[in-house]
Short mmCIF file of C-alpha atoms in Angstrom, two decimals:
data_model
loop_
_atom_site.label_atom_id
_atom_site.label_comp_id
_atom_site.label_asym_id
_atom_site.label_seq_id
_atom_site.Cartn_x
_atom_site.Cartn_y
_atom_site.Cartn_z
CA MET D 19 0.29 0.22 -0.13
CA THR D 20 2.84 2.32 0.51
CA ALA D 21 3.46 1.83 -2.95
CA LEU D 22 0.52 3.76 -4.16
CA PRO D 23 1.38 7.13 -2.12
CA SER D 24 4.71 6.92 -3.51
CA LEU D 25 3.96 6.64 -6.90
CA LEU D 26 1.20 9.53 -6.72
CA ARG D 27 4.11 11.76 -5.27
CA GLN D 28 6.28 10.73 -8.08
CA SER D 29 3.56 11.24 -10.51
CA PHE D 30 3.03 14.75 -9.49
CA THR D 31 6.40 16.02 -9.11
CA ASN D 32 7.09 15.14 -13.04
CA PHE D 33 3.74 16.76 -13.81
CA VAL D 34 4.61 19.89 -12.11
CA GLU D 35 8.46 19.64 -13.88
CA GLY D 36 7.20 18.85 -16.83
CA LEU D 37 4.54 22.12 -16.42
CA ALA D 38 7.68 24.57 -15.28
CA VAL D 39 9.60 23.30 -18.40
CA ALA D 40 6.65 23.88 -20.68
CA ILE D 41 5.34 27.46 -19.52
CA PRO D 42 8.15 29.39 -20.41
CA ARG D 43 8.26 27.60 -24.18
CA LEU D 44 4.77 28.13 -24.75
CA LEU D 45 5.47 31.98 -23.71
CA SER D 46 8.25 31.89 -26.03
CA GLY D 47 6.43 30.47 -28.62
CA ALA D 48 3.68 32.84 -27.96
CA ILE D 49 5.65 35.97 -28.27
CA PHE D 50 7.46 34.83 -31.74
CA LEU D 51 3.97 34.05 -33.16
CA ALA D 52 2.95 37.59 -32.55
CA LEU D 53 6.23 38.70 -33.58
CA ALA D 54 6.29 37.01 -36.75
CA TYR D 55 2.62 37.66 -37.58
CA VAL D 56 3.80 41.53 -37.43
CA THR D 57 6.94 40.86 -39.41
CA VAL D 58 4.96 38.52 -41.74
CA ARG D 59 2.54 40.91 -42.40
CA ILE D 60 4.59 44.03 -42.80
CA VAL D 61 6.82 42.07 -45.51
CA LEU D 62 3.91 41.12 -47.67
CA ALA D 63 2.70 44.72 -47.61
CA LEU D 64 5.85 45.85 -48.76
CA ILE D 65 5.91 42.97 -51.37
CA ARG D 66 2.83 43.49 -52.49
CA SER D 67 3.02 46.97 -52.92
CA SER D 68 6.16 46.68 -54.99
CA ILE D 69 4.28 44.35 -57.26
CA GLU D 70 1.23 46.03 -57.83
CA ARG D 71 3.41 48.55 -59.29
CA LEU D 72 5.20 46.42 -61.47
CA TYR D 73 2.26 44.41 -62.71
CA VAL D 74 -0.71 46.38 -63.49
CA GLY D 75 -4.11 45.98 -65.51
CA ASP D 76 -4.33 42.19 -66.98
CA ARG D 77 -1.14 41.45 -65.56
CA GLU D 78 -2.05 41.65 -61.65
CA LEU D 79 -2.44 37.65 -61.98
CA VAL D 80 1.45 37.92 -62.15
CA GLY D 81 1.50 39.77 -59.35
CA ASP D 82 -0.83 37.85 -57.11
CA LEU D 83 0.63 34.75 -57.53
CA ILE D 84 4.31 36.46 -57.03
CA VAL D 85 2.37 37.10 -53.28
CA THR D 86 1.08 34.00 -52.44
CA LEU D 87 3.95 32.32 -53.07
CA VAL D 88 6.16 34.44 -51.04
CA ALA D 89 3.08 33.97 -48.34
CA ILE D 90 3.18 30.12 -48.21
CA PHE D 91 7.29 30.24 -47.49
CA LEU D 92 6.93 32.70 -45.20
CA TRP D 93 3.94 30.90 -42.82
CA PHE D 94 5.93 27.77 -43.53
CA GLY D 95 8.99 29.00 -42.40
CA VAL D 96 7.05 30.71 -39.50
CA ALA D 97 5.59 27.29 -38.65
CA LEU D 98 8.77 25.33 -38.44
CA THR D 99 10.42 27.43 -36.04
CA PHE D 100 7.79 27.90 -33.78
CA LEU D 101 8.00 24.26 -33.74
CA LYS D 102 11.52 24.82 -33.03
CA VAL D 103 11.07 27.19 -30.27
CA VAL D 104 8.22 25.29 -28.45
CA GLY D 105 11.12 23.05 -28.33
CA MET D 106 9.82 20.30 -30.91
CA GLY D 107 12.66 20.72 -33.17
CA ASP D 108 12.76 17.16 -34.51
CA ILE D 109 9.04 17.08 -35.82
CA ALA D 110 9.93 20.83 -37.57
CA ALA D 111 12.89 18.90 -39.13
CA SER D 112 11.00 15.95 -39.72
CA LEU D 113 7.95 18.07 -41.46
CA GLY D 114 10.36 19.73 -43.54
CA THR D 115 11.38 16.88 -44.91
CA ALA D 116 7.70 15.35 -45.29
CA VAL D 117 6.74 18.69 -46.76
CA GLY D 118 9.24 18.59 -49.32
CA PHE D 119 8.84 15.40 -50.68
CA ILE D 120 5.06 16.41 -50.69
CA ALA D 121 5.88 19.06 -52.96
CA LEU D 122 7.88 16.91 -55.46
CA GLY D 123 5.37 14.89 -55.77
CA VAL D 124 2.48 17.30 -56.59
CA SER D 125 4.97 19.47 -59.04
CA TYR D 126 5.29 16.26 -60.95
CA ALA D 127 1.51 15.72 -60.96
CA LEU D 128 1.04 19.27 -61.57
CA SER D 129 3.31 19.87 -64.62
CA GLU D 130 1.57 20.99 -67.60
CA MET D 131 -0.29 23.23 -65.34
CA ILE D 132 2.93 24.37 -63.75
CA GLU D 133 4.31 24.81 -67.56
CA ASP D 134 1.36 26.80 -68.38
CA THR D 135 1.16 29.10 -65.49
CA VAL D 136 5.24 29.74 -66.45
CA ALA D 137 4.47 29.82 -69.98
CA GLY D 138 1.37 32.66 -69.27
CA VAL D 139 4.12 34.56 -67.07
CA TYR D 140 5.82 35.15 -69.95
CA LEU D 141 2.91 35.81 -72.39
CA LEU D 142 1.70 38.05 -69.82
CA ARG D 143 5.33 39.80 -69.75
CA ASP D 144 6.11 40.14 -73.18
CA PRO D 145 5.10 43.44 -75.02
CA ASP D 146 4.69 41.85 -78.72
CA PHE D 147 2.08 40.04 -77.56
CA ASN D 148 -1.15 41.50 -75.94
CA VAL D 149 -4.30 41.56 -75.82
CA GLY D 150 -6.17 43.04 -78.93
CA TYR D 151 -2.84 42.12 -81.63
CA ARG D 152 -3.18 39.65 -84.37
CA VAL D 153 -1.38 36.53 -83.58
CA GLU D 154 -0.76 33.18 -85.25
CA ALA D 155 0.00 30.19 -83.15
CA LYS D 156 -0.19 26.53 -83.97
CA GLY D 157 -2.01 26.80 -86.84
CA VAL D 158 -5.09 29.47 -85.63
CA THR D 159 -4.77 32.76 -86.77
CA GLY D 160 -7.10 35.60 -84.94
CA THR D 161 -6.78 38.43 -82.27
CA VAL D 162 -5.94 37.48 -78.82
CA ALA D 163 -8.93 38.05 -76.84
CA ALA D 164 -7.46 37.11 -73.16
CA ILE D 165 -4.36 36.34 -71.79
CA GLU D 166 -4.47 34.27 -68.46
CA LEU D 167 -2.18 32.77 -66.57
CA ARG D 168 -2.99 28.97 -67.85
CA LYS D 169 -5.06 29.71 -70.96
CA THR D 170 -5.22 31.88 -74.03
CA ARG D 171 -8.17 33.11 -75.94
CA ILE D 172 -8.17 33.63 -79.36
CA ASP D 173 -11.05 35.11 -81.56
CA THR D 174 -10.62 33.90 -85.03
CA ASP D 175 -11.49 35.38 -88.62
CA ALA D 176 -14.55 33.25 -88.59
CA GLY D 177 -15.85 34.30 -85.36
CA ASP D 178 -14.70 31.25 -83.06
CA ARG D 179 -13.48 31.63 -79.70
CA ILE D 180 -10.21 29.31 -79.55
CA VAL D 181 -8.81 28.24 -75.94
CA MET D 182 -5.18 27.42 -75.92
CA ALA D 183 -3.10 25.96 -73.37
CA ASN D 184 -0.39 29.00 -72.99
CA ARG D 185 2.38 25.93 -73.18
CA GLU D 186 1.27 25.24 -76.53
CA ILE D 187 1.49 28.92 -77.73
CA GLU D 188 4.71 30.39 -75.80
CA PRO D 189 7.31 28.59 -77.63
CA ARG D 190 5.65 29.32 -81.05
CA TRP D 191 3.49 32.29 -82.21
CA THR D 192 4.06 34.88 -85.10
CA HIS D 193 2.93 38.38 -84.47
CA ASP D 194 0.57 39.23 -87.71
CA VAL D 195 1.57 43.15 -88.17
CA PRO D 196 -0.61 45.07 -89.98
CA GLU D 197 0.74 46.72 -93.06
#
């Protein structure tokens, strides 16, 4: 019978010692999250204001994509650092590695979509490829109606609207300059 009170006393002592170690880590984590939140918001605001000056009008999609990618990387870094601050560095390392492998698999699965997006960025930045220009691409001749990140819409002379993936247009197209 004397073992039970001793076991309870030891369990309570271990709990209090664990709590004494955990409270400073949790407070450090909370302070880190507050500072990280403010810092990330300021950095994203600065990036967004800079990007908005570079990408105006129909090119805002490119700017939004850049800001979103930066935000994802910043918040992921904050999450991993938070885990490290609260004493879960091994979990942070494992999570970082796992997310890397997952990202590799997702990028492989979405390779055509990523290729369309990259080609769309190039087309949006190209001064010779704009809405209203006559172009010929992949055997289709017409007027560019819209350029989006993944697709371009071309109105043909016959009145049809052709929607083409940007990866098909970007490598080879011709600007039809009027005489």
